[in-house]
Amino acid sequence: MKKKLHLCNEKAEFSFTNALSKAQVLEASSTQKFVRCLLGVHISDISLRKIPLLHTSTLKPLQGAISYRQHLKATLQLSIPVIIGQLGHVMMGVIDNMMIGDVSYVHLSAASLANGVFFMITIIGLGVAMILSPLVAEAESADNERRVGLYLQQGLAISLGLAAIMMVLNHFSIDLLPLMNQPEEDVALASSYLEILGFGIIPFMVFFIGKSFVDGLSLTRPAMYVTLLGLGFNVFANWLLIYGHWGLPRLELDGAGYGTLGARTFMAILMIGYIYRSSRFQQYRLPWKGPDWSVIKKILKLGIPSGMQWFFEVGAFVGATVMIGWIGQEERAAHQIAISLASITFMFVIGFSAGAGIRVGNALGRHDWVNVRRAGNAGLMLAMGFMVISAITFILARNVLPQLFLDADPASQEFANNAEVLRLASYLMLIAALFQLFDGGQAVAAGILRGIQDVQIPTLITLIAYWGVALPAGYVLAFIFDLGLYGVWYSFACGLGVSAVLLCSRFWYLTRKREKEEAMLKKIDVVAPN
């Protein structure tokens, strides 16, 4: 036995613990062979073809588990810039809804329908764009400047190709709106608005490719600044075009569409202009030599499954919007108000998810499964703590927050209809308070699972939770048990709950198993041959 152990040491040339501080990139297959030689176990639950490690100059010897206090502080520091940027994006939609709601609740209902269809079409492309960030980070950490430049170059080419496909799909989706059994007035308004949004798909994709590239280089502030400038542009353009100020025509919902189109174009120009004019990125600007199919294949291979996770979730909420449209315009307007408010708190959770994912990835690179688990748990703690505060706020302010979207003045011509919408939205805020906890848990759990490069099973979980539970339950509760709008929302609380429980359980199962294997490794005293 000792002979075999010495032979194993000679073949590996270094012990497992010393390898962590000497290797730049450790092939997962060789790691598995070495561990198998030591323990007789096969580690294959997570499909890691390559495990990038930190540079040897930055690696620190493992000193045991980091305290939860330190994890919470570090995760919070990483999350804040992401949260600000995400809030800028979601506030564009929220402010659009507020300004559209000033026109009428019917326009707000139509915007809800059009935005749902738009994001259903573009969400997979967005997933492909967002996967560029970890790929750039991996190449940059290996000092592979050419690879970083290729990801930018080929990513932009992919974004243009995908944008063209999505623009065609968006155009034909307009013809499908009348077939969705929606109110005729909603369909007429949504069709024009959706067509305008379609012209913004190219700048939409280009901006996110640029954002992902810069984020991958650990430069998160530029995208944040561009987003905030875009938000200001959008608000001003909406004020001009929705209401017809400064002698411009009053375009109402279409004005919001043109405002969004202008803001997205403005943001894309700023982002790409920054990348291609700043000397900081000079080494990454490569001459175009045609498509690099190996790079394109890698981006799509990782990006499409990532986009599918978002597709299942967004698709389910779009299905909910369509079902609520069968019930009535007031119900869908109330749904749009409540979901807009819930989306604000969700952006905070997305920030915690990103910060926790980075912390998990760092610990994974050191094969430090104790701190992988702690970093993930710290992200869950932050999300759940914030969502508890959000839930309490929704409950206490349930009658006040919806009034940000519609006029509650009794003297208003729309008061009778607005009052019904506000009443419905007020009750939805109570249900939103319930699923805040589930939403926070599932969002962070999905992020930390991506941090340990586990994506296949989580994609299946999202499919089951949203399309296998939430959508069917929504139809049954709304139309068979006659719970209407509230039935759809109860069902999504159930779907989010299923997703949260399964995703968290998977993370805890995988990390607990790896933690036990790590403990076994530490117990083995590998004696180098004399």
PDB file of N, CA, C and O in Angstrom, residues 23-65:
ATOM      1  N   ALA A  23       0.114  25.383  -9.297  1.00  0.00           N
ATOM      2  CA  ALA A  23      -0.481  25.264 -10.633  1.00  0.00           C
ATOM      3  C   ALA A  23      -1.174  26.553 -11.038  1.00  0.00           C
ATOM      4  O   ALA A  23      -1.811  27.179 -10.240  1.00  0.00           O
ATOM      5  N   GLN A  24      -1.062  26.905 -12.321  1.00  0.00           N
ATOM      6  CA  GLN A  24      -1.842  28.029 -12.845  1.00  0.00           C
ATOM      7  C   GLN A  24      -3.233  27.551 -13.220  1.00  0.00           C
ATOM      8  O   GLN A  24      -4.219  28.173 -12.868  1.00  0.00           O
ATOM      9  N   VAL A  25      -3.314  26.477 -13.963  1.00  0.00           N
ATOM     10  CA  VAL A  25      -4.603  25.908 -14.345  1.00  0.00           C
ATOM     11  C   VAL A  25      -4.516  24.409 -14.157  1.00  0.00           C
ATOM     12  O   VAL A  25      -3.603  23.777 -14.650  1.00  0.00           O
ATOM     13  N   LEU A  26      -5.479  23.852 -13.436  1.00  0.00           N
ATOM     14  CA  LEU A  26      -5.436  22.432 -13.098  1.00  0.00           C
ATOM     15  C   LEU A  26      -6.506  21.713 -13.904  1.00  0.00           C
ATOM     16  O   LEU A  26      -7.665  22.067 -13.852  1.00  0.00           O
ATOM     17  N   GLU A  27      -6.120  20.745 -14.699  1.00  0.00           N
ATOM     18  CA  GLU A  27      -7.094  19.994 -15.471  1.00  0.00           C
ATOM     19  C   GLU A  27      -7.927  19.129 -14.545  1.00  0.00           C
ATOM     20  O   GLU A  27      -7.405  18.418 -13.700  1.00  0.00           O
ATOM     21  N   ALA A  28      -9.270  19.191 -14.728  1.00  0.00           N
ATOM     22  CA  ALA A  28     -10.143  18.447 -13.831  1.00  0.00           C
ATOM     23  C   ALA A  28      -9.913  16.944 -13.941  1.00  0.00           C
ATOM     24  O   ALA A  28      -9.985  16.216 -12.965  1.00  0.00           O
ATOM     25  N   SER A  29      -9.595  16.477 -15.171  1.00  0.00           N
ATOM     26  CA  SER A  29      -9.403  15.045 -15.337  1.00  0.00           C
ATOM     27  C   SER A  29      -8.205  14.539 -14.539  1.00  0.00           C
ATOM     28  O   SER A  29      -8.261  13.486 -13.899  1.00  0.00           O
ATOM     29  N   SER A  30      -7.095  15.300 -14.561  1.00  0.00           N
ATOM     30  CA  SER A  30      -5.919  14.859 -13.814  1.00  0.00           C
ATOM     31  C   SER A  30      -6.159  14.950 -12.318  1.00  0.00           C
ATOM     32  O   SER A  30      -5.671  14.139 -11.547  1.00  0.00           O
ATOM     33  N   THR A  31      -6.928  15.960 -11.893  1.00  0.00           N
ATOM     34  CA  THR A  31      -7.286  16.073 -10.478  1.00  0.00           C
ATOM     35  C   THR A  31      -8.064  14.844 -10.039  1.00  0.00           C
ATOM     36  O   THR A  31      -7.817  14.266  -8.979  1.00  0.00           O
ATOM     37  N   GLN A  32      -9.042  14.447 -10.868  1.00  0.00           N
ATOM     38  CA  GLN A  32      -9.857  13.291 -10.512  1.00  0.00           C
ATOM     39  C   GLN A  32      -9.003  12.024 -10.423  1.00  0.00           C
ATOM     40  O   GLN A  32      -9.179  11.202  -9.517  1.00  0.00           O
ATOM     41  N   LYS A  33      -8.047  11.874 -11.362  1.00  0.00           N
ATOM     42  CA  LYS A  33      -7.192  10.684 -11.314  1.00  0.00           C
ATOM     43  C   LYS A  33      -6.362  10.657 -10.045  1.00  0.00           C
ATOM     44  O   LYS A  33      -6.196   9.615  -9.411  1.00  0.00           O
ATOM     45  N   PHE A  34      -5.821  11.808  -9.671  1.00  0.00           N
ATOM     46  CA  PHE A  34      -4.968  11.860  -8.488  1.00  0.00           C
ATOM     47  C   PHE A  34      -5.760  11.563  -7.218  1.00  0.00           C
ATOM     48  O   PHE A  34      -5.334  10.796  -6.363  1.00  0.00           O
ATOM     49  N   VAL A  35      -6.948  12.207  -7.106  1.00  0.00           N
ATOM     50  CA  VAL A  35      -7.783  11.969  -5.928  1.00  0.00           C
ATOM     51  C   VAL A  35      -8.242  10.516  -5.886  1.00  0.00           C
ATOM     52  O   VAL A  35      -8.293   9.881  -4.835  1.00  0.00           O
ATOM     53  N   ARG A  36      -8.557   9.960  -7.089  1.00  0.00           N
ATOM     54  CA  ARG A  36      -8.979   8.560  -7.150  1.00  0.00           C
ATOM     55  C   ARG A  36      -7.847   7.653  -6.667  1.00  0.00           C
ATOM     56  O   ARG A  36      -8.052   6.653  -5.985  1.00  0.00           O
ATOM     57  N   CYS A  37      -6.626   8.013  -7.042  1.00  0.00           N
ATOM     58  CA  CYS A  37      -5.480   7.214  -6.623  1.00  0.00           C
ATOM     59  C   CYS A  37      -5.318   7.247  -5.100  1.00  0.00           C
ATOM     60  O   CYS A  37      -4.926   6.264  -4.486  1.00  0.00           O
ATOM     61  N   LEU A  38      -5.643   8.375  -4.503  1.00  0.00           N
ATOM     62  CA  LEU A  38      -5.512   8.508  -3.059  1.00  0.00           C
ATOM     63  C   LEU A  38      -6.675   7.883  -2.301  1.00  0.00           C
ATOM     64  O   LEU A  38      -6.489   7.214  -1.294  1.00  0.00           O
ATOM     65  N   LEU A  39      -7.894   8.141  -2.803  1.00  0.00           N
ATOM     66  CA  LEU A  39      -9.076   7.766  -2.029  1.00  0.00           C
ATOM     67  C   LEU A  39      -9.907   6.653  -2.647  1.00  0.00           C
ATOM     68  O   LEU A  39     -10.786   6.106  -1.990  1.00  0.00           O
ATOM     69  N   GLY A  40      -9.689   6.406  -3.926  1.00  0.00           N
ATOM     70  CA  GLY A  40     -10.535   5.429  -4.598  1.00  0.00           C
ATOM     71  C   GLY A  40     -11.912   5.971  -4.873  1.00  0.00           C
ATOM     72  O   GLY A  40     -12.870   5.230  -4.971  1.00  0.00           O
ATOM     73  N   VAL A  41     -12.050   7.300  -4.981  1.00  0.00           N
ATOM     74  CA  VAL A  41     -13.358   7.898  -5.260  1.00  0.00           C
ATOM     75  C   VAL A  41     -13.299   8.584  -6.597  1.00  0.00           C
ATOM     76  O   VAL A  41     -12.241   8.941  -7.099  1.00  0.00           O
ATOM     77  N   HIS A  42     -14.500   8.809  -7.175  1.00  0.00           N
ATOM     78  CA  HIS A  42     -14.601   9.464  -8.475  1.00  0.00           C
ATOM     79  C   HIS A  42     -15.466  10.700  -8.320  1.00  0.00           C
ATOM     80  O   HIS A  42     -16.637  10.608  -7.975  1.00  0.00           O
ATOM     81  N   ILE A  43     -14.862  11.863  -8.532  1.00  0.00           N
ATOM     82  CA  ILE A  43     -15.608  13.110  -8.387  1.00  0.00           C
ATOM     83  C   ILE A  43     -16.124  13.513  -9.760  1.00  0.00           C
ATOM     84  O   ILE A  43     -15.368  13.893 -10.622  1.00  0.00           O
ATOM     85  N   SER A  44     -17.437  13.404  -9.963  1.00  0.00           N
ATOM     86  CA  SER A  44     -17.979  13.698 -11.291  1.00  0.00           C
ATOM     87  C   SER A  44     -19.330  14.380 -11.251  1.00  0.00           C
ATOM     88  O   SER A  44     -19.954  14.549 -12.278  1.00  0.00           O
ATOM     89  N   ASP A  45     -19.798  14.752 -10.078  1.00  0.00           N
ATOM     90  CA  ASP A  45     -21.102  15.387 -10.015  1.00  0.00           C
ATOM     91  C   ASP A  45     -21.125  16.727 -10.736  1.00  0.00           C
ATOM     92  O   ASP A  45     -22.126  17.120 -11.302  1.00  0.00           O
ATOM     93  N   ILE A  46     -19.989  17.467 -10.673  1.00  0.00           N
ATOM     94  CA  ILE A  46     -19.929  18.768 -11.325  1.00  0.00           C
ATOM     95  C   ILE A  46     -19.030  18.635 -12.549  1.00  0.00           C
ATOM     96  O   ILE A  46     -17.898  18.191 -12.458  1.00  0.00           O
ATOM     97  N   SER A  47     -19.563  19.024 -13.714  1.00  0.00           N
ATOM     98  CA  SER A  47     -18.809  18.843 -14.952  1.00  0.00           C
ATOM     99  C   SER A  47     -17.818  19.983 -15.114  1.00  0.00           C
ATOM    100  O   SER A  47     -18.076  20.975 -15.773  1.00  0.00           O
ATOM    101  N   LEU A  48     -16.644  19.857 -14.511  1.00  0.00           N
ATOM    102  CA  LEU A  48     -15.614  20.868 -14.608  1.00  0.00           C
ATOM    103  C   LEU A  48     -14.533  20.365 -15.554  1.00  0.00           C
ATOM    104  O   LEU A  48     -13.725  19.535 -15.188  1.00  0.00           O
ATOM    105  N   ARG A  49     -14.537  20.876 -16.763  1.00  0.00           N
ATOM    106  CA  ARG A  49     -13.490  20.457 -17.693  1.00  0.00           C
ATOM    107  C   ARG A  49     -12.157  21.089 -17.298  1.00  0.00           C
ATOM    108  O   ARG A  49     -11.115  20.465 -17.344  1.00  0.00           O
ATOM    109  N   LYS A  50     -12.226  22.376 -16.912  1.00  0.00           N
ATOM    110  CA  LYS A  50     -11.019  23.064 -16.466  1.00  0.00           C
ATOM    111  C   LYS A  50     -11.376  23.871 -15.238  1.00  0.00           C
ATOM    112  O   LYS A  50     -12.417  24.498 -15.175  1.00  0.00           O
ATOM    113  N   ILE A  51     -10.498  23.863 -14.270  1.00  0.00           N
ATOM    114  CA  ILE A  51     -10.721  24.620 -13.045  1.00  0.00           C
ATOM    115  C   ILE A  51      -9.657  25.694 -12.973  1.00  0.00           C
ATOM    116  O   ILE A  51      -8.508  25.415 -12.635  1.00  0.00           O
ATOM    117  N   PRO A  52      -9.995  26.938 -13.315  1.00  0.00           N
ATOM    118  CA  PRO A  52      -8.996  27.996 -13.262  1.00  0.00           C
ATOM    119  C   PRO A  52      -8.651  28.340 -11.825  1.00  0.00           C
ATOM    120  O   PRO A  52      -9.521  28.455 -10.981  1.00  0.00           O
ATOM    121  N   LEU A  53      -7.363  28.512 -11.563  1.00  0.00           N
ATOM    122  CA  LEU A  53      -6.912  28.903 -10.230  1.00  0.00           C
ATOM    123  C   LEU A  53      -6.367  30.324 -10.279  1.00  0.00           C
ATOM    124  O   LEU A  53      -6.074  30.866 -11.337  1.00  0.00           O
ATOM    125  N   LEU A  54      -6.216  30.924  -9.111  1.00  0.00           N
ATOM    126  CA  LEU A  54      -5.607  32.236  -9.026  1.00  0.00           C
ATOM    127  C   LEU A  54      -4.128  32.134  -9.368  1.00  0.00           C
ATOM    128  O   LEU A  54      -3.516  31.079  -9.268  1.00  0.00           O
ATOM    129  N   HIS A  55      -3.564  33.285  -9.779  1.00  0.00           N
ATOM    130  CA  HIS A  55      -2.125  33.295 -10.018  1.00  0.00           C
ATOM    131  C   HIS A  55      -1.386  32.932  -8.731  1.00  0.00           C
ATOM    132  O   HIS A  55      -1.821  33.252  -7.632  1.00  0.00           O
ATOM    133  N   THR A  56      -0.235  32.299  -8.879  1.00  0.00           N
ATOM    134  CA  THR A  56       0.496  31.855  -7.694  1.00  0.00           C
ATOM    135  C   THR A  56       0.898  33.020  -6.801  1.00  0.00           C
ATOM    136  O   THR A  56       1.022  32.871  -5.599  1.00  0.00           O
ATOM    137  N   SER A  57       1.061  34.189  -7.395  1.00  0.00           N
ATOM    138  CA  SER A  57       1.444  35.340  -6.588  1.00  0.00           C
ATOM    139  C   SER A  57       0.329  35.800  -5.676  1.00  0.00           C
ATOM    140  O   SER A  57       0.570  36.484  -4.686  1.00  0.00           O
ATOM    141  N   THR A  58      -0.906  35.468  -6.025  1.00  0.00           N
ATOM    142  CA  THR A  58      -2.039  35.911  -5.216  1.00  0.00           C
ATOM    143  C   THR A  58      -2.619  34.803  -4.371  1.00  0.00           C
ATOM    144  O   THR A  58      -3.508  35.046  -3.568  1.00  0.00           O
ATOM    145  N   LEU A  59      -2.142  33.579  -4.569  1.00  0.00           N
ATOM    146  CA  LEU A  59      -2.685  32.484  -3.775  1.00  0.00           C
ATOM    147  C   LEU A  59      -2.171  32.555  -2.339  1.00  0.00           C
ATOM    148  O   LEU A  59      -1.006  32.851  -2.092  1.00  0.00           O
ATOM    149  N   LYS A  60      -3.073  32.289  -1.423  1.00  0.00           N
ATOM    150  CA  LYS A  60      -2.700  32.251  -0.014  1.00  0.00           C
ATOM    151  C   LYS A  60      -2.933  30.852   0.518  1.00  0.00           C
ATOM    152  O   LYS A  60      -3.863  30.178   0.107  1.00  0.00           O
ATOM    153  N   PRO A  61      -2.107  30.392   1.411  1.00  0.00           N
ATOM    154  CA  PRO A  61      -2.334  29.072   1.978  1.00  0.00           C
ATOM    155  C   PRO A  61      -3.647  29.028   2.724  1.00  0.00           C
ATOM    156  O   PRO A  61      -4.074  30.009   3.324  1.00  0.00           O
ATOM    157  N   LEU A  62      -4.291  27.882   2.664  1.00  0.00           N
ATOM    158  CA  LEU A  62      -5.556  27.728   3.358  1.00  0.00           C
ATOM    159  C   LEU A  62      -5.332  27.781   4.867  1.00  0.00           C
ATOM    160  O   LEU A  62      -4.480  27.110   5.400  1.00  0.00           O
ATOM    161  N   GLN A  63      -6.129  28.614   5.517  1.00  0.00           N
ATOM    162  CA  GLN A  63      -5.980  28.778   6.951  1.00  0.00           C
ATOM    163  C   GLN A  63      -7.273  28.433   7.676  1.00  0.00           C
ATOM    164  O   GLN A  63      -7.587  29.010   8.703  1.00  0.00           O
ATOM    165  N   GLY A  64      -8.045  27.514   7.140  1.00  0.00           N
ATOM    166  CA  GLY A  64      -9.293  27.135   7.784  1.00  0.00           C
ATOM    167  C   GLY A  64     -10.446  27.984   7.298  1.00  0.00           C
ATOM    168  O   GLY A  64     -10.310  28.840   6.426  1.00  0.00           O
ATOM    169  N   ALA A  65     -11.595  27.757   7.879  1.00  0.00           N
ATOM    170  CA  ALA A  65     -12.810  28.421   7.451  1.00  0.00           C
ATOM    171  C   ALA A  65     -12.786  29.901   7.815  1.00  0.00           C
ATOM    172  O   ALA A  65     -12.403  30.288   8.913  1.00  0.00           O
TER     173      ALA A  65
END
